[in-house]
Coordinates of C-alpha atoms and ligand atoms in Angstrom, one line a residue:
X1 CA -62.4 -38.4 -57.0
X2 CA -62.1 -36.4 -60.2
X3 CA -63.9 -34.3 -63.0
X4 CA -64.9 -37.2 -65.5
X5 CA -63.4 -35.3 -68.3
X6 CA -60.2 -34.6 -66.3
X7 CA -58.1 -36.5 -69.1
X8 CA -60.2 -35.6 -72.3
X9 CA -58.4 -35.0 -75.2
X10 CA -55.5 -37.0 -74.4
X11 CA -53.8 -39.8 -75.9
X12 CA -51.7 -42.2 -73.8
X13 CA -50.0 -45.0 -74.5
X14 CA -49.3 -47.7 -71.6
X15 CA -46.3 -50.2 -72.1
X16 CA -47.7 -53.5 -70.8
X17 CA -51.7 -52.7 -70.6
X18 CA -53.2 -55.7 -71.2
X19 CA -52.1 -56.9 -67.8
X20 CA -51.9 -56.3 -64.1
X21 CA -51.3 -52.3 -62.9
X22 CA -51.0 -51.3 -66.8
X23 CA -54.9 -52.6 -67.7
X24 CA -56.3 -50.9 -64.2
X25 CA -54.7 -47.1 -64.6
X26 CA -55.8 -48.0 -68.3
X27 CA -59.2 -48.5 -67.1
X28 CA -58.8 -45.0 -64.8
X29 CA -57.4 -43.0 -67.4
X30 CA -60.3 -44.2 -70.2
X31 CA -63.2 -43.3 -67.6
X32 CA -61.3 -39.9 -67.4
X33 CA -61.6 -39.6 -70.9
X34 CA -58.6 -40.5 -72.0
X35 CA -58.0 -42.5 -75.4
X36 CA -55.8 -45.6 -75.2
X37 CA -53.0 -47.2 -77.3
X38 CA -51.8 -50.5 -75.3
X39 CA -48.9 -52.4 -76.1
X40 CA -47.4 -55.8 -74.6
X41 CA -45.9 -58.9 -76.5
X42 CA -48.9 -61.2 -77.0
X43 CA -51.5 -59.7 -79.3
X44 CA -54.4 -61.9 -78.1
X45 CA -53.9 -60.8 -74.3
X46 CA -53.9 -57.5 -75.6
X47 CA -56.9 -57.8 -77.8
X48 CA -58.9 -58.9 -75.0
X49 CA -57.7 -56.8 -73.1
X50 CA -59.0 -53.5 -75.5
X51 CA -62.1 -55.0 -75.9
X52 CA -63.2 -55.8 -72.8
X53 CA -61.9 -52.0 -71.5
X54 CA -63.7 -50.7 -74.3
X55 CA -67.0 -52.6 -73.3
X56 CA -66.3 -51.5 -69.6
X57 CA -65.8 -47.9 -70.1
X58 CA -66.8 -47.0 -73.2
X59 CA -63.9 -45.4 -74.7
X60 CA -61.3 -46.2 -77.3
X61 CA -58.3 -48.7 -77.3
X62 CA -55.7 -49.0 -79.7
X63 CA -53.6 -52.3 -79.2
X64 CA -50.2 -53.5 -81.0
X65 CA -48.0 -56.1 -79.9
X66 CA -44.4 -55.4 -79.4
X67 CA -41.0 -56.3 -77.1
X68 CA -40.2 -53.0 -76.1
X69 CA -36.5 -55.0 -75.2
X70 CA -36.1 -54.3 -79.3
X71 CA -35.2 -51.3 -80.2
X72 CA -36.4 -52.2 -84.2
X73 CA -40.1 -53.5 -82.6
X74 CA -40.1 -49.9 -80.5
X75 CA -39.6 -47.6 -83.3
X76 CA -42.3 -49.7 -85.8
X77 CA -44.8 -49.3 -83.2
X78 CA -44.3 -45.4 -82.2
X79 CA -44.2 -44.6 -85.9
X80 CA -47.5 -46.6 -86.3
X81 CA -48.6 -44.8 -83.0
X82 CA -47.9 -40.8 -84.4
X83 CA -49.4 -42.2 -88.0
X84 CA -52.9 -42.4 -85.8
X85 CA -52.9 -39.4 -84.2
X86 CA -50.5 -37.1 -81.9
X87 CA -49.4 -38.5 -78.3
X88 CA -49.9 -37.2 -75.3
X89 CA -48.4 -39.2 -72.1
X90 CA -46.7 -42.2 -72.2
X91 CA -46.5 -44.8 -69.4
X92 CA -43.7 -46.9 -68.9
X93 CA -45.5 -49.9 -67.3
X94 CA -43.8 -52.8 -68.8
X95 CA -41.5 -55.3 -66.2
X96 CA -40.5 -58.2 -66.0
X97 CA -38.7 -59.6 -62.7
X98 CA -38.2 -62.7 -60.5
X99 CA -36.7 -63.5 -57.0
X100 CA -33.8 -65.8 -57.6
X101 CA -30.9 -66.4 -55.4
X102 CA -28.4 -63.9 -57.5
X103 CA -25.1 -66.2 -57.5
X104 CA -27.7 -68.5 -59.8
X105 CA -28.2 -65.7 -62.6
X106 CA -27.1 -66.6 -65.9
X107 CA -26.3 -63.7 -68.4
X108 CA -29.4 -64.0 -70.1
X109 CA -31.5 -63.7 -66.8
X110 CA -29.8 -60.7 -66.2
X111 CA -30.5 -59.3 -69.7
X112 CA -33.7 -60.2 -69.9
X113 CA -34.9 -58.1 -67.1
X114 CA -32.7 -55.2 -67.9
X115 CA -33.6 -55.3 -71.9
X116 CA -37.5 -54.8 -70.5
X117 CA -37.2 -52.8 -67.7
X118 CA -34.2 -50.5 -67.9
X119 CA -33.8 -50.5 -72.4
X120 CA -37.7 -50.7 -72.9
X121 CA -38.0 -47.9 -71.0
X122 CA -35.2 -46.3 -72.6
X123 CA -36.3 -46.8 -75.7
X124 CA -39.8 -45.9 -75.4
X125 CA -38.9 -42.8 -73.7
X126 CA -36.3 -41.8 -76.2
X127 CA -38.5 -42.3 -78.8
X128 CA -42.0 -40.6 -77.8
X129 CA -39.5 -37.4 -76.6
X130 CA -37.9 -36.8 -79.7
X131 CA -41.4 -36.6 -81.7
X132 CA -43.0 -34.4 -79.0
X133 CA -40.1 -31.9 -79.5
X134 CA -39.6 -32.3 -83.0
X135 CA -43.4 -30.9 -83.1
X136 CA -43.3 -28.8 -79.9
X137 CA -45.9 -31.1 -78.2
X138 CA -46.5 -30.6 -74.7
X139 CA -46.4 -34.3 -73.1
X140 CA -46.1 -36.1 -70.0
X141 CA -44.2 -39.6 -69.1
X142 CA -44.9 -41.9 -66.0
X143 CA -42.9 -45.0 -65.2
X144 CA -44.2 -47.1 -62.5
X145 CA -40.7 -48.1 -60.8
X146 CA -40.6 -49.4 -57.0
X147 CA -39.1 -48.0 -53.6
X148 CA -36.1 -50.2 -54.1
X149 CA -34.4 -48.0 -56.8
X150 CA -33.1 -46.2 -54.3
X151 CA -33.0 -48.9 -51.4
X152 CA -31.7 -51.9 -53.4
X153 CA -33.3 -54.8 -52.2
X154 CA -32.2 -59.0 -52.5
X155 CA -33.2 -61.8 -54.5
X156 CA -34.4 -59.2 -56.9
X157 CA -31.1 -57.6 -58.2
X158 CA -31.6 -57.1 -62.2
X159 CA -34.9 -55.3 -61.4
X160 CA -33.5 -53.1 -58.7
X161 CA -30.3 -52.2 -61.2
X162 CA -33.2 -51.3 -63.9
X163 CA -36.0 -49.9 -61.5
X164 CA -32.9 -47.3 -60.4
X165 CA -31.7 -46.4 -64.0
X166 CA -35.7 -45.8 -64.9
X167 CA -35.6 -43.0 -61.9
X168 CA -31.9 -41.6 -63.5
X169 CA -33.8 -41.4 -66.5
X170 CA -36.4 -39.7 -65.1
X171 CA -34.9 -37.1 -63.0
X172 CA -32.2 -36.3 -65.9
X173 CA -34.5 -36.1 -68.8
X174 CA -37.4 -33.7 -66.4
X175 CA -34.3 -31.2 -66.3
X176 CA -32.8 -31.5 -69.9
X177 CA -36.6 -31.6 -71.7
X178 CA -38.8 -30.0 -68.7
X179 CA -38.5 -26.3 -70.6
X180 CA -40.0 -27.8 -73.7
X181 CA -42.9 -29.1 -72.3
X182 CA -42.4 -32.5 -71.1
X183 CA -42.0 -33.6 -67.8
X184 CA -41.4 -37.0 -66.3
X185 CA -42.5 -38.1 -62.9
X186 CA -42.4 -41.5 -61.5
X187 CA -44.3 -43.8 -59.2
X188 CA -42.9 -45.9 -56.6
X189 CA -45.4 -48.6 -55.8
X190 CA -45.2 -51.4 -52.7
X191 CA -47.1 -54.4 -53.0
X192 CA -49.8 -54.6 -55.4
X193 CA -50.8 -57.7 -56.3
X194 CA -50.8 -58.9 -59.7
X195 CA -51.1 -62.2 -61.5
X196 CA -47.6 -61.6 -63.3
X197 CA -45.6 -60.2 -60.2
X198 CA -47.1 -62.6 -57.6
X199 CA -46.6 -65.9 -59.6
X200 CA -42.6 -64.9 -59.8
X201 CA -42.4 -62.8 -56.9
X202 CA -44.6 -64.1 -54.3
X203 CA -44.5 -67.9 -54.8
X204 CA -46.1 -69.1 -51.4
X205 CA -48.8 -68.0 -49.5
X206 CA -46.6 -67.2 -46.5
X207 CA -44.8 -64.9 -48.1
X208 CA -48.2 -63.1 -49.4
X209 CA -49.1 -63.0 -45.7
X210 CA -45.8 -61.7 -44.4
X211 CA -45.9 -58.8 -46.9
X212 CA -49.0 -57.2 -45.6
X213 CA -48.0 -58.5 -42.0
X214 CA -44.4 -56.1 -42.4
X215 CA -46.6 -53.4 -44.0
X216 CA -47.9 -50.3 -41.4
X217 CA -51.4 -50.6 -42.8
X218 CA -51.1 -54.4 -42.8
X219 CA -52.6 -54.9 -46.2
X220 CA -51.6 -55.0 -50.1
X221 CA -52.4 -51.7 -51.9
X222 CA -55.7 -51.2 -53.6
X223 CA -55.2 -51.3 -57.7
X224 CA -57.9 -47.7 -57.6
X225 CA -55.4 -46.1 -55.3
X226 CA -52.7 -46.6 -57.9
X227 CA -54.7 -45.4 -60.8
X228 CA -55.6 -42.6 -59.1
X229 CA -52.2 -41.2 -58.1
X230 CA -51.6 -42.2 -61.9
X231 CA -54.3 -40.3 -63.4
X232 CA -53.1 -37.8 -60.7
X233 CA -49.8 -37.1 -62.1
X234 CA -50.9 -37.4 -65.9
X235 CA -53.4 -34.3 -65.6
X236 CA -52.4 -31.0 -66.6
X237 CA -53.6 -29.7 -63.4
X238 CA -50.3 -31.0 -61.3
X239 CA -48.1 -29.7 -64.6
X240 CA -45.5 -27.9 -61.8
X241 CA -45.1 -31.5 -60.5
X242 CA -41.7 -32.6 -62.3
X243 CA -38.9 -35.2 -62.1
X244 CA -40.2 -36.3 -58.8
X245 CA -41.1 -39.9 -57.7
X246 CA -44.2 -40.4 -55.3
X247 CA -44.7 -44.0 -53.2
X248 CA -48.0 -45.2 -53.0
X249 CA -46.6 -48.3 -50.4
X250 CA -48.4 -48.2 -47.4
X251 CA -45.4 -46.6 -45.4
X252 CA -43.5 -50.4 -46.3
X253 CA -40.3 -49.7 -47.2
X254 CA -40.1 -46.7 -44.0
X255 CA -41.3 -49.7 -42.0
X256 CA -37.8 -51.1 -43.2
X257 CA -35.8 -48.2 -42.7
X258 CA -36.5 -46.5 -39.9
X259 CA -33.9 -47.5 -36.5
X260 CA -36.0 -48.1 -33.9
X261 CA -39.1 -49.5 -36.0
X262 CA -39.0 -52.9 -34.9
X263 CA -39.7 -52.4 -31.1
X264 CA -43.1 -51.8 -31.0
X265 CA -43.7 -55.4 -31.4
X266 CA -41.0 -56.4 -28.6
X267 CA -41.9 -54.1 -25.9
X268 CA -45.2 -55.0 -24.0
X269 CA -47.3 -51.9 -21.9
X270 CA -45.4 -52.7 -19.0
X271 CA -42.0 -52.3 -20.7
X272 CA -43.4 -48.4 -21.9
X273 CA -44.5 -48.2 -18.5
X274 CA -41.4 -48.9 -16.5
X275 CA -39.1 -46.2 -19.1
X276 CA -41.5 -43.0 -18.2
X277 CA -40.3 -40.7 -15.6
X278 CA -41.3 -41.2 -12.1
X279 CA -43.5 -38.7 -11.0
Ligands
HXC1 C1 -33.6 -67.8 -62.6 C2 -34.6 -67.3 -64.6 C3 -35.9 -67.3 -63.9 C4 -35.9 -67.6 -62.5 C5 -36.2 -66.9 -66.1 N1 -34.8 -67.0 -65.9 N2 -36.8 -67.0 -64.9 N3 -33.5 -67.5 -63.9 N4 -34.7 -67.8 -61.9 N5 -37.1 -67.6 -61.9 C6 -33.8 -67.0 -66.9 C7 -34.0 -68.1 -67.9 O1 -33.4 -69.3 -67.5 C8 -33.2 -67.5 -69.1 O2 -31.8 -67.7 -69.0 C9 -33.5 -66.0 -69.0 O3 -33.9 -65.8 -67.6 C10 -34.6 -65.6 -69.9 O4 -35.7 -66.4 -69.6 P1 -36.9 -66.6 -70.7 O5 -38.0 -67.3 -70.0 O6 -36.4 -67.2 -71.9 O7 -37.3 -65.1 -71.0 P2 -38.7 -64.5 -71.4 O8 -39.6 -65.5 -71.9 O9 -38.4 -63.3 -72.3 O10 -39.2 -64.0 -70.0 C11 -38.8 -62.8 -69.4 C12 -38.9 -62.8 -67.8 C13 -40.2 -63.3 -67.4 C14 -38.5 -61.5 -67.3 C15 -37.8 -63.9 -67.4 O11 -40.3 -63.4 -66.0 C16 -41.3 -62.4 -67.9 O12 -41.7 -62.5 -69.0 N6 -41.9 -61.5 -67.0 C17 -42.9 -60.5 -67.4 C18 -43.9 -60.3 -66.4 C19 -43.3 -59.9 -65.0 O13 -42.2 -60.3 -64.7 N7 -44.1 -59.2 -64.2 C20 -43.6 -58.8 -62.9 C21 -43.1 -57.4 -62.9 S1 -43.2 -56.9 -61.2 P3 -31.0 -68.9 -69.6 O14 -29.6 -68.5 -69.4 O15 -31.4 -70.1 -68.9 O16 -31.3 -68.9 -71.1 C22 -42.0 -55.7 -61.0 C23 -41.9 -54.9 -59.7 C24 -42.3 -55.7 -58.5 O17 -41.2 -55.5 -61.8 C25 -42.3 -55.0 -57.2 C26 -42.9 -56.0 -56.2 C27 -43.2 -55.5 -54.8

């Protein structure tokens, strides 16, 4: 659905590409023309992971491992990043979360999903913004969050405590660093299944079947669709498009909200049919 080149020239480095949604909008942004830098914290997932995007697309992947949850690891790798070449967009891919019964949280659980999600992000952020203004760079940053930043949700509450401070982050830093060329948009997406989300997340098969049963279009979302409203947000084309979050979900987490949703399964033809005026 795009120009092949819409991406050429650019530089990007995805948090957590050697997996899951990071290694598929990797795989979009590379047939776009993009070069690569992946990061993650196990170098031989991430080695396979460049080599076999680089055999499937032809362009060029740069890999280092790192836990973005250390501030030290972050800096090492960004300075070995700019030392290779300037930076275009950043993605802040990286989570890690679990379903867990919250009263059962030790400290550590907590922190472990906040150092990733809500620090790494931080972190990475902080770091890429202050080189791109330092050297007047025009750049773009994605984080991939979910629709329950703003709804909260249960059994998931580190993530939804990190996923929300990502969006602060975002919407605060597209105002204070929008004027010097950088803006920061975020995506919002519902279920999209991944080996590292579904084993934690999604631990039966009922629960698979229930989320596409409570979505609208009654199905998970498509890892293309992602990548494209990814490689969508990183082109310079939509450059007006700033601070905003977009959800790619299916119309799930409306499904939720909306009042009078649930009805449509409870009332049968003859229950609209008895409500409409009498003619
Ligand atoms: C309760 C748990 C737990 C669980 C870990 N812990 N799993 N507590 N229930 N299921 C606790 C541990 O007991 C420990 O605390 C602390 O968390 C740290 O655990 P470790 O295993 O030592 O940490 P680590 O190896 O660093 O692993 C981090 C992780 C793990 C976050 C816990 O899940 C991970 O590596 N995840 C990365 C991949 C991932 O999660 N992908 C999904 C992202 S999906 P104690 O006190 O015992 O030492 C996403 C959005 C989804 O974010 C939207 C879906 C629709």
């Amino acid at each position: 659905m795009f120009r092949n080149d819409l991406l050429a020239g650019k530089r990007i480095l995805i948090t957590g590409g050697g997996t899951g949604i990071g290694r598929s909008i990797g795989r979009r942004y590379l047939s776009l023309g993009a070069e690569l830098v992946i990061c993650g914290r196990r170098e031989p997932v991430l080695a396979e992971a460049a080599e076999s995007l680089q055999h499937e697309t032809g362009g060029k992947v740069a890999f280092k491992a790192c836990d973005i949850r250390e501030a030290a690891q972050v800096e090492d790798l960004l300075g070995w990043v700019w030392q290779n070449g300037p930076l275009h967009g950043l993605v802040n891919n990286a989570a890690g979360n679990f379903i867990a019964q919250s009263e059962t949280l030790s400290p550590r659980a907590v922190d472990a999903v906040l150092g990733i999600v809500l620090h790494g992000s931080a972190y990475m952020t902080l770091g890429c913004g202050k080189r791109w203004l330092a050297e007047g760079r025009h750049a773009s940053v994605l984080s991939i969050i979910t629709t329950y930043a703003w709804t909260g949700s249960a059994y998931v509450v580190p993530s939804a405590m990190a996923k929300a401070g990502v969006l602060a982050l975002t919407r605060s830093l597209a105002v204070e660093w929008g004027g010097r060329g950088i803006r920061l948009n975020a995506i919002a997406p519902g279920p999209f299944p991944t080996e590292g989300a579904w084993e934690r997340l999604v631990p039966k098969p009922e629960l698979a079947a229930a989320f596409e049963a409570k979505n609208p279009l009654h199905r998970a979302g498509h890892h293309d669709e992602l990548a494209n409203l990814a490689s969508f947000l990183m082109a310079d084309e939509t450059g007006y498009i700033n601070g905003e979050v977009v959800t790619i979900d299916g119309g799930e987490w409306l499904q939720g909200a909306g009042q009078f949703n649930f009805i449509g399964g409870m009332m049968s033809p003859a229950d609209w049919q008895k409500l409409r005026p009498k003619k």
